[in-house]
C-alpha cells in the first residue's frame, strides 16, 4: 500500500504519523511531498513501513526545544512524571527525561499520553529514579525519525535539519539521535541528508541486518554515525560525516561484523573513526579520513577481555589528522591485537601508525607513506611478520554471531 500525502496533510507531524499508523500489518509506504515541514515530535516507523521523500526537495526540521524541570523526585518504572510547568506539552509529543546522574540507557525516551494538573503521562515506564536535586528534567528533545522493534522499516530520499541553534537541550546517544533505531532487524536508510542535530546524526542499538547507503551526517554536536550495544551485520556505504562535534564514526560496545566502505570522515571534533569495547570482526575499506581533531582511526584501548581485535583496514586514504590530539594517523590501543592494515595511503605530521605498548599482531602490507611521514612508531613488539587469520565484515557473520540479539530478531 502506498499513501501519497499532500502538503497540507504533511504540514504537521501529527498528520504524517497518522498516515504511518494507518498502514496495516503488511506495511507500506508513506510518500512525503516537496516542501519544508516542522516536526514538534518524532516520527515513529513501524515494521515494514517506508517513509520516503522527494530527495533534496523534502525537508523535515525539528521544532524549537524546551526544558521542563521535574517538580520533585520520581521513581523507576512509573509511567508519568510531575513537572513545574506543562505549558505547551500535548499528548503525542516525544520527549526525553533525565537528571545529572542518569544518562545513557538510564535516560528515558517516551511519548506523552496525557497532560493533567502538573503531571504528564508516558507510554512507557521511566528508566531510572530521577531526583530534583540532580536537576531532573523533561526535555522536548527527540529523534526526528525513529523505530523501536520496527523490523524491515525504511527511510529514504529526504533531508533532516536538527535546528541545533533553537534547542535548549539535546537527547543522549543511547536513547536517541536524529535518526534512531532500537532492537530492530533489517533496517534500511538511503539517500538521506541530515545535519545540525543536538546529539548524533544516526544511531542504532541492539540491531541486526542494517544498511545505510548514500547518506550524509554533518554538523551534529555529537558523533556522525553510531552503531552500538551489540549491533551486528551492518553495511555503511557511500556515507559522509563532516564537522561533527565528536567522532565521524563511533563503533560503540560490541559492534561486530560491520562493513564501512566508500565513506568520508573529515574535520570532526575527535577521531574520524573510533573503535573500542568488543568492536571486532569489522572491515573498513576505501574510506577517505582527513583533518580530524584526533586520529584518523583511533582504537580506544579497552583492556581484556573487552579489547578490540580482528579489524581489517584496507585501501583507505588517511591524511592530516591529529589536529589537536592523538599519537598517530592510526593509533592502536594497549590491548588491541590482530589488525590488518593494507594498501592505505597515509600522510600527516604524526607517525602514520602508532602502537601503544601492549598492542600485538599488527600486520602492515602495501601501505604508502608520503615523504616526511614516519611509517610506524611506539611499541617495537606490536608488528607481525605474518598476516593474522580472521574473517571480518558484514558478509562473514554466522548464526552464532546473532545469539546475543536472538530476542530482537524477526522470526
PDB file of N, CA and C in Angstrom, residues 117-195:
ATOM      1  N   UNK A 117      -3.014  18.570  35.358  1.00  0.00           N
ATOM      2  CA  UNK A 117      -2.744  19.147  36.677  1.00  0.00           C
ATOM      3  C   UNK A 117      -1.276  19.009  37.107  1.00  0.00           C
ATOM      4  N   UNK A 118      -0.371  19.386  36.214  1.00  0.00           N
ATOM      5  CA  UNK A 118       1.050  19.373  36.547  1.00  0.00           C
ATOM      6  C   UNK A 118       1.756  18.054  36.304  1.00  0.00           C
ATOM      7  N   UNK A 119       1.054  17.062  35.819  1.00  0.00           N
ATOM      8  CA  UNK A 119       1.641  15.759  35.527  1.00  0.00           C
ATOM      9  C   UNK A 119       1.499  15.460  34.030  1.00  0.00           C
ATOM     10  N   UNK A 120       2.442  14.690  33.501  1.00  0.00           N
ATOM     11  CA  UNK A 120       2.300  14.168  32.146  1.00  0.00           C
ATOM     12  C   UNK A 120       2.422  12.648  32.196  1.00  0.00           C
ATOM     13  N   UNK A 121       1.534  11.985  31.470  1.00  0.00           N
ATOM     14  CA  UNK A 121       1.600  10.534  31.338  1.00  0.00           C
ATOM     15  C   UNK A 121       2.520  10.138  30.201  1.00  0.00           C
ATOM     16  N   UNK A 122       3.070   8.956  30.289  1.00  0.00           N
ATOM     17  CA  UNK A 122       4.045   8.462  29.313  1.00  0.00           C
ATOM     18  C   UNK A 122       3.622   7.088  28.812  1.00  0.00           C
ATOM     19  N   UNK A 123       4.071   6.752  27.604  1.00  0.00           N
ATOM     20  CA  UNK A 123       3.689   5.455  27.040  1.00  0.00           C
ATOM     21  C   UNK A 123       4.609   4.327  27.468  1.00  0.00           C
ATOM     22  N   UNK A 124       5.571   4.618  28.345  1.00  0.00           N
ATOM     23  CA  UNK A 124       6.443   3.569  28.894  1.00  0.00           C
ATOM     24  C   UNK A 124       6.948   4.031  30.251  1.00  0.00           C
ATOM     25  N   UNK A 125       7.392   3.088  31.060  1.00  0.00           N
ATOM     26  CA  UNK A 125       7.928   3.423  32.366  1.00  0.00           C
ATOM     27  C   UNK A 125       9.283   4.117  32.261  1.00  0.00           C
ATOM     28  N   UNK A 126       9.539   5.043  33.183  1.00  0.00           N
ATOM     29  CA  UNK A 126      10.819   5.745  33.154  1.00  0.00           C
ATOM     30  C   UNK A 126      11.951   4.779  33.518  1.00  0.00           C
ATOM     31  N   UNK A 127      13.136   5.045  32.968  1.00  0.00           N
ATOM     32  CA  UNK A 127      14.245   4.086  33.009  1.00  0.00           C
ATOM     33  C   UNK A 127      15.068   4.156  34.291  1.00  0.00           C
ATOM     34  N   UNK A 128      14.780   5.126  35.168  1.00  0.00           N
ATOM     35  CA  UNK A 128      15.585   5.276  36.375  1.00  0.00           C
ATOM     36  C   UNK A 128      14.806   6.066  37.414  1.00  0.00           C
ATOM     37  N   UNK A 129      15.355   6.157  38.639  1.00  0.00           N
ATOM     38  CA  UNK A 129      14.895   7.153  39.599  1.00  0.00           C
ATOM     39  C   UNK A 129      15.495   8.497  39.193  1.00  0.00           C
ATOM     40  N   UNK A 130      14.701   9.551  39.208  1.00  0.00           N
ATOM     41  CA  UNK A 130      15.192  10.883  38.869  1.00  0.00           C
ATOM     42  C   UNK A 130      14.963  11.804  40.064  1.00  0.00           C
ATOM     43  N   UNK A 131      15.987  12.620  40.391  1.00  0.00           N
ATOM     44  CA  UNK A 131      15.987  13.401  41.614  1.00  0.00           C
ATOM     45  C   UNK A 131      15.990  14.894  41.320  1.00  0.00           C
ATOM     46  N   UNK A 132      15.148  15.629  42.024  1.00  0.00           N
ATOM     47  CA  UNK A 132      15.068  17.071  41.849  1.00  0.00           C
ATOM     48  C   UNK A 132      16.418  17.728  42.118  1.00  0.00           C
ATOM     49  N   UNK A 133      17.136  17.269  43.156  1.00  0.00           N
ATOM     50  CA  UNK A 133      18.416  17.874  43.500  1.00  0.00           C
ATOM     51  C   UNK A 133      19.499  17.565  42.461  1.00  0.00           C
ATOM     52  N   UNK A 134      19.248  16.593  41.579  1.00  0.00           N
ATOM     53  CA  UNK A 134      20.175  16.292  40.482  1.00  0.00           C
ATOM     54  C   UNK A 134      19.695  16.912  39.174  1.00  0.00           C
ATOM     55  N   UNK A 135      18.847  17.926  39.285  1.00  0.00           N
ATOM     56  CA  UNK A 135      18.377  18.671  38.111  1.00  0.00           C
ATOM     57  C   UNK A 135      17.590  17.779  37.146  1.00  0.00           C
ATOM     58  N   UNK A 136      16.628  17.052  37.675  1.00  0.00           N
ATOM     59  CA  UNK A 136      15.790  16.204  36.830  1.00  0.00           C
ATOM     60  C   UNK A 136      14.937  17.066  35.915  1.00  0.00           C
ATOM     61  N   UNK A 137      14.909  16.694  34.641  1.00  0.00           N
ATOM     62  CA  UNK A 137      14.176  17.484  33.648  1.00  0.00           C
ATOM     63  C   UNK A 137      13.492  16.579  32.630  1.00  0.00           C
ATOM     64  N   UNK A 138      12.436  17.102  32.053  1.00  0.00           N
ATOM     65  CA  UNK A 138      11.851  16.583  30.829  1.00  0.00           C
ATOM     66  C   UNK A 138      12.212  17.585  29.735  1.00  0.00           C
ATOM     67  N   UNK A 139      12.701  17.101  28.616  1.00  0.00           N
ATOM     68  CA  UNK A 139      13.089  17.995  27.522  1.00  0.00           C
ATOM     69  C   UNK A 139      12.372  17.559  26.245  1.00  0.00           C
ATOM     70  N   UNK A 140      11.991  18.537  25.439  1.00  0.00           N
ATOM     71  CA  UNK A 140      11.369  18.210  24.154  1.00  0.00           C
ATOM     72  C   UNK A 140      12.474  17.979  23.128  1.00  0.00           C
ATOM     73  N   UNK A 141      13.277  16.981  23.423  1.00  0.00           N
ATOM     74  CA  UNK A 141      14.345  16.520  22.529  1.00  0.00           C
ATOM     75  C   UNK A 141      13.992  15.104  22.107  1.00  0.00           C
ATOM     76  N   UNK A 142      14.138  14.812  20.824  1.00  0.00           N
ATOM     77  CA  UNK A 142      13.673  13.526  20.303  1.00  0.00           C
ATOM     78  C   UNK A 142      14.289  13.276  18.940  1.00  0.00           C
ATOM     79  N   UNK A 143      14.393  12.014  18.532  1.00  0.00           N
ATOM     80  CA  UNK A 143      14.793  11.730  17.154  1.00  0.00           C
ATOM     81  C   UNK A 143      13.747  12.279  16.190  1.00  0.00           C
ATOM     82  N   UNK A 144      14.185  12.765  15.052  1.00  0.00           N
ATOM     83  CA  UNK A 144      13.221  13.200  14.050  1.00  0.00           C
ATOM     84  C   UNK A 144      12.482  12.006  13.464  1.00  0.00           C
ATOM     85  N   UNK A 145      13.214  10.903  13.246  1.00  0.00           N
ATOM     86  CA  UNK A 145      12.607   9.653  12.773  1.00  0.00           C
ATOM     87  C   UNK A 145      13.210   8.525  13.591  1.00  0.00           C
ATOM     88  N   UNK A 146      12.368   7.607  14.085  1.00  0.00           N
ATOM     89  CA  UNK A 146      12.894   6.509  14.888  1.00  0.00           C
ATOM     90  C   UNK A 146      12.043   5.260  14.716  1.00  0.00           C
ATOM     91  N   UNK A 147      12.624   4.128  15.121  1.00  0.00           N
ATOM     92  CA  UNK A 147      11.907   2.861  15.122  1.00  0.00           C
ATOM     93  C   UNK A 147      12.318   2.034  16.313  1.00  0.00           C
ATOM     94  N   UNK A 148      11.365   1.505  17.043  1.00  0.00           N
ATOM     95  CA  UNK A 148      11.611   0.644  18.207  1.00  0.00           C
ATOM     96  C   UNK A 148      11.020  -0.718  17.908  1.00  0.00           C
ATOM     97  N   UNK A 149      11.879  -1.695  17.641  1.00  0.00           N
ATOM     98  CA  UNK A 149      11.381  -3.002  17.241  1.00  0.00           C
ATOM     99  C   UNK A 149      10.700  -2.974  15.887  1.00  0.00           C
ATOM    100  N   UNK A 150      11.071  -2.024  15.054  1.00  0.00           N
ATOM    101  CA  UNK A 150      10.410  -1.830  13.751  1.00  0.00           C
ATOM    102  C   UNK A 150      11.153  -2.605  12.673  1.00  0.00           C
ATOM    103  N   UNK A 151      10.897  -3.877  12.563  1.00  0.00           N
ATOM    104  CA  UNK A 151      11.629  -4.733  11.643  1.00  0.00           C
ATOM    105  C   UNK A 151      11.280  -4.390  10.186  1.00  0.00           C
ATOM    106  N   UNK A 152      12.315  -4.305   9.373  1.00  0.00           N
ATOM    107  CA  UNK A 152      12.110  -4.076   7.949  1.00  0.00           C
ATOM    108  C   UNK A 152      11.690  -2.667   7.588  1.00  0.00           C
ATOM    109  N   UNK A 153      11.864  -1.703   8.482  1.00  0.00           N
ATOM    110  CA  UNK A 153      11.489  -0.318   8.178  1.00  0.00           C
ATOM    111  C   UNK A 153      12.532   0.321   7.267  1.00  0.00           C
ATOM    112  N   UNK A 154      12.103   1.337   6.503  1.00  0.00           N
ATOM    113  CA  UNK A 154      12.975   2.012   5.545  1.00  0.00           C
ATOM    114  C   UNK A 154      12.740   3.518   5.609  1.00  0.00           C
ATOM    115  N   UNK A 155      13.836   4.267   5.502  1.00  0.00           N
ATOM    116  CA  UNK A 155      13.786   5.722   5.401  1.00  0.00           C
ATOM    117  C   UNK A 155      14.621   6.113   4.200  1.00  0.00           C
ATOM    118  N   UNK A 156      14.050   6.928   3.282  1.00  0.00           N
ATOM    119  CA  UNK A 156      14.829   7.256   2.091  1.00  0.00           C
ATOM    120  C   UNK A 156      14.408   8.592   1.475  1.00  0.00           C
ATOM    121  N   UNK A 157      15.382   9.185   0.793  1.00  0.00           N
ATOM    122  CA  UNK A 157      15.143  10.312  -0.117  1.00  0.00           C
ATOM    123  C   UNK A 157      14.540  11.532   0.566  1.00  0.00           C
ATOM    124  N   UNK A 158      15.205  12.014   1.619  1.00  0.00           N
ATOM    125  CA  UNK A 158      14.750  13.265   2.225  1.00  0.00           C
ATOM    126  C   UNK A 158      15.881  13.918   3.019  1.00  0.00           C
ATOM    127  N   UNK A 159      15.616  15.132   3.509  1.00  0.00           N
ATOM    128  CA  UNK A 159      16.583  15.900   4.294  1.00  0.00           C
ATOM    129  C   UNK A 159      16.035  16.118   5.702  1.00  0.00           C
ATOM    130  N   UNK A 160      16.937  16.112   6.673  1.00  0.00           N
ATOM    131  CA  UNK A 160      16.576  16.338   8.064  1.00  0.00           C
ATOM    132  C   UNK A 160      17.440  17.453   8.634  1.00  0.00           C
ATOM    133  N   UNK A 161      16.820  18.427   9.271  1.00  0.00           N
ATOM    134  CA  UNK A 161      17.520  19.548   9.897  1.00  0.00           C
ATOM    135  C   UNK A 161      17.243  19.512  11.394  1.00  0.00           C
ATOM    136  N   UNK A 162      18.289  19.281  12.189  1.00  0.00           N
ATOM    137  CA  UNK A 162      18.124  19.225  13.639  1.00  0.00           C
ATOM    138  C   UNK A 162      17.943  20.573  14.299  1.00  0.00           C
ATOM    139  N   UNK A 163      18.178  21.665  13.558  1.00  0.00           N
ATOM    140  CA  UNK A 163      17.966  23.024  14.066  1.00  0.00           C
ATOM    141  C   UNK A 163      18.589  23.211  15.447  1.00  0.00           C
ATOM    142  N   UNK A 164      19.863  22.822  15.600  1.00  0.00           N
ATOM    143  CA  UNK A 164      20.507  22.823  16.913  1.00  0.00           C
ATOM    144  C   UNK A 164      20.547  24.204  17.545  1.00  0.00           C
ATOM    145  N   UNK A 165      20.527  25.254  16.748  1.00  0.00           N
ATOM    146  CA  UNK A 165      20.588  26.602  17.293  1.00  0.00           C
ATOM    147  C   UNK A 165      19.310  26.996  18.024  1.00  0.00           C
ATOM    148  N   UNK A 166      18.235  26.225  17.858  1.00  0.00           N
ATOM    149  CA  UNK A 166      16.959  26.534  18.527  1.00  0.00           C
ATOM    150  C   UNK A 166      16.655  25.559  19.662  1.00  0.00           C
ATOM    151  N   UNK A 167      17.622  24.739  20.046  1.00  0.00           N
ATOM    152  CA  UNK A 167      17.381  23.713  21.063  1.00  0.00           C
ATOM    153  C   UNK A 167      17.997  24.116  22.397  1.00  0.00           C
ATOM    154  N   UNK A 168      17.230  24.017  23.467  1.00  0.00           N
ATOM    155  CA  UNK A 168      17.767  24.266  24.808  1.00  0.00           C
ATOM    156  C   UNK A 168      18.563  23.071  25.328  1.00  0.00           C
ATOM    157  N   UNK A 169      18.249  21.876  24.848  1.00  0.00           N
ATOM    158  CA  UNK A 169      18.944  20.662  25.283  1.00  0.00           C
ATOM    159  C   UNK A 169      18.751  19.591  24.226  1.00  0.00           C
ATOM    160  N   UNK A 170      19.647  18.617  24.217  1.00  0.00           N
ATOM    161  CA  UNK A 170      19.555  17.522  23.270  1.00  0.00           C
ATOM    162  C   UNK A 170      19.140  16.235  23.943  1.00  0.00           C
ATOM    163  N   UNK A 171      19.233  15.143  23.185  1.00  0.00           N
ATOM    164  CA  UNK A 171      18.923  13.816  23.710  1.00  0.00           C
ATOM    165  C   UNK A 171      20.197  12.987  23.701  1.00  0.00           C
ATOM    166  N   UNK A 172      20.353  12.121  24.710  1.00  0.00           N
ATOM    167  CA  UNK A 172      21.557  11.318  24.827  1.00  0.00           C
ATOM    168  C   UNK A 172      21.668  10.258  23.743  1.00  0.00           C
ATOM    169  N   UNK A 173      22.905   9.870  23.446  1.00  0.00           N
ATOM    170  CA  UNK A 173      23.174   8.986  22.311  1.00  0.00           C
ATOM    171  C   UNK A 173      22.561   7.600  22.455  1.00  0.00           C
ATOM    172  N   UNK A 174      22.457   7.086  23.673  1.00  0.00           N
ATOM    173  CA  UNK A 174      21.935   5.729  23.834  1.00  0.00           C
ATOM    174  C   UNK A 174      20.443   5.651  23.567  1.00  0.00           C
ATOM    175  N   UNK A 175      19.735   6.744  23.808  1.00  0.00           N
ATOM    176  CA  UNK A 175      18.279   6.742  23.655  1.00  0.00           C
ATOM    177  C   UNK A 175      17.798   7.549  22.458  1.00  0.00           C
ATOM    178  N   UNK A 176      18.715   8.156  21.719  1.00  0.00           N
ATOM    179  CA  UNK A 176      18.230   8.940  20.593  1.00  0.00           C
ATOM    180  C   UNK A 176      19.338   9.520  19.744  1.00  0.00           C
ATOM    181  N   UNK A 177      18.973   9.973  18.575  1.00  0.00           N
ATOM    182  CA  UNK A 177      19.812  10.681  17.619  1.00  0.00           C
ATOM    183  C   UNK A 177      18.841  11.207  16.566  1.00  0.00           C
ATOM    184  N   UNK A 178      19.343  11.957  15.601  1.00  0.00           N
ATOM    185  CA  UNK A 178      18.426  12.493  14.595  1.00  0.00           C
ATOM    186  C   UNK A 178      17.636  11.373  13.926  1.00  0.00           C
ATOM    187  N   UNK A 179      18.313  10.258  13.624  1.00  0.00           N
ATOM    188  CA  UNK A 179      17.673   9.026  13.152  1.00  0.00           C
ATOM    189  C   UNK A 179      18.086   7.939  14.131  1.00  0.00           C
ATOM    190  N   UNK A 180      17.130   7.207  14.671  1.00  0.00           N
ATOM    191  CA  UNK A 180      17.448   6.289  15.758  1.00  0.00           C
ATOM    192  C   UNK A 180      16.634   5.007  15.627  1.00  0.00           C
ATOM    193  N   UNK A 181      17.338   3.864  15.789  1.00  0.00           N
ATOM    194  CA  UNK A 181      16.667   2.571  15.787  1.00  0.00           C
ATOM    195  C   UNK A 181      17.128   1.750  16.983  1.00  0.00           C
ATOM    196  N   UNK A 182      16.198   1.003  17.562  1.00  0.00           N
ATOM    197  CA  UNK A 182      16.453   0.251  18.787  1.00  0.00           C
ATOM    198  C   UNK A 182      15.787  -1.123  18.679  1.00  0.00           C
ATOM    199  N   UNK A 183      16.594  -2.169  18.857  1.00  0.00           N
ATOM    200  CA  UNK A 183      16.094  -3.546  18.836  1.00  0.00           C
ATOM    201  C   UNK A 183      15.328  -3.837  17.547  1.00  0.00           C
ATOM    202  N   UNK A 184      15.946  -3.501  16.434  1.00  0.00           N
ATOM    203  CA  UNK A 184      15.316  -3.707  15.140  1.00  0.00           C
ATOM    204  C   UNK A 184      16.134  -4.668  14.288  1.00  0.00           C
ATOM    205  N   UNK A 185      15.493  -5.213  13.274  1.00  0.00           N
ATOM    206  CA  UNK A 185      16.114  -6.162  12.361  1.00  0.00           C
ATOM    207  C   UNK A 185      15.757  -5.750  10.927  1.00  0.00           C
ATOM    208  N   UNK A 186      16.769  -5.575  10.090  1.00  0.00           N
ATOM    209  CA  UNK A 186      16.514  -5.317   8.678  1.00  0.00           C
ATOM    210  C   UNK A 186      16.123  -3.890   8.349  1.00  0.00           C
ATOM    211  N   UNK A 187      16.793  -2.916   8.969  1.00  0.00           N
ATOM    212  CA  UNK A 187      16.512  -1.501   8.696  1.00  0.00           C
ATOM    213  C   UNK A 187      17.330  -1.036   7.491  1.00  0.00           C
ATOM    214  N   UNK A 188      16.735  -0.171   6.659  1.00  0.00           N
ATOM    215  CA  UNK A 188      17.439   0.442   5.527  1.00  0.00           C
ATOM    216  C   UNK A 188      17.250   1.956   5.582  1.00  0.00           C
ATOM    217  N   UNK A 189      18.357   2.687   5.435  1.00  0.00           N
ATOM    218  CA  UNK A 189      18.331   4.149   5.336  1.00  0.00           C
ATOM    219  C   UNK A 189      19.135   4.519   4.098  1.00  0.00           C
ATOM    220  N   UNK A 190      18.498   5.210   3.155  1.00  0.00           N
ATOM    221  CA  UNK A 190      19.150   5.515   1.880  1.00  0.00           C
ATOM    222  C   UNK A 190      18.881   6.958   1.463  1.00  0.00           C
ATOM    223  N   UNK A 191      19.918   7.583   0.908  1.00  0.00           N
ATOM    224  CA  UNK A 191      19.779   8.905   0.294  1.00  0.00           C
ATOM    225  C   UNK A 191      19.136   9.916   1.245  1.00  0.00           C
ATOM    226  N   UNK A 192      19.657   9.958   2.462  1.00  0.00           N
ATOM    227  CA  UNK A 192      19.178  10.912   3.465  1.00  0.00           C
ATOM    228  C   UNK A 192      20.299  11.905   3.762  1.00  0.00           C
ATOM    229  N   UNK A 193      19.964  13.176   3.759  1.00  0.00           N
ATOM    230  CA  UNK A 193      20.896  14.235   4.124  1.00  0.00           C
ATOM    231  C   UNK A 193      20.454  14.782   5.475  1.00  0.00           C
ATOM    232  N   UNK A 194      21.299  14.622   6.485  1.00  0.00           N
ATOM    233  CA  UNK A 194      20.964  15.058   7.837  1.00  0.00           C
ATOM    234  C   UNK A 194      22.050  16.003   8.343  1.00  0.00           C
ATOM    235  N   UNK A 195      21.651  17.046   9.083  1.00  0.00           N
ATOM    236  CA  UNK A 195      22.657  17.931   9.656  1.00  0.00           C
ATOM    237  C   UNK A 195      22.085  18.696  10.856  1.00  0.00           C
TER     238      UNK A 195
END
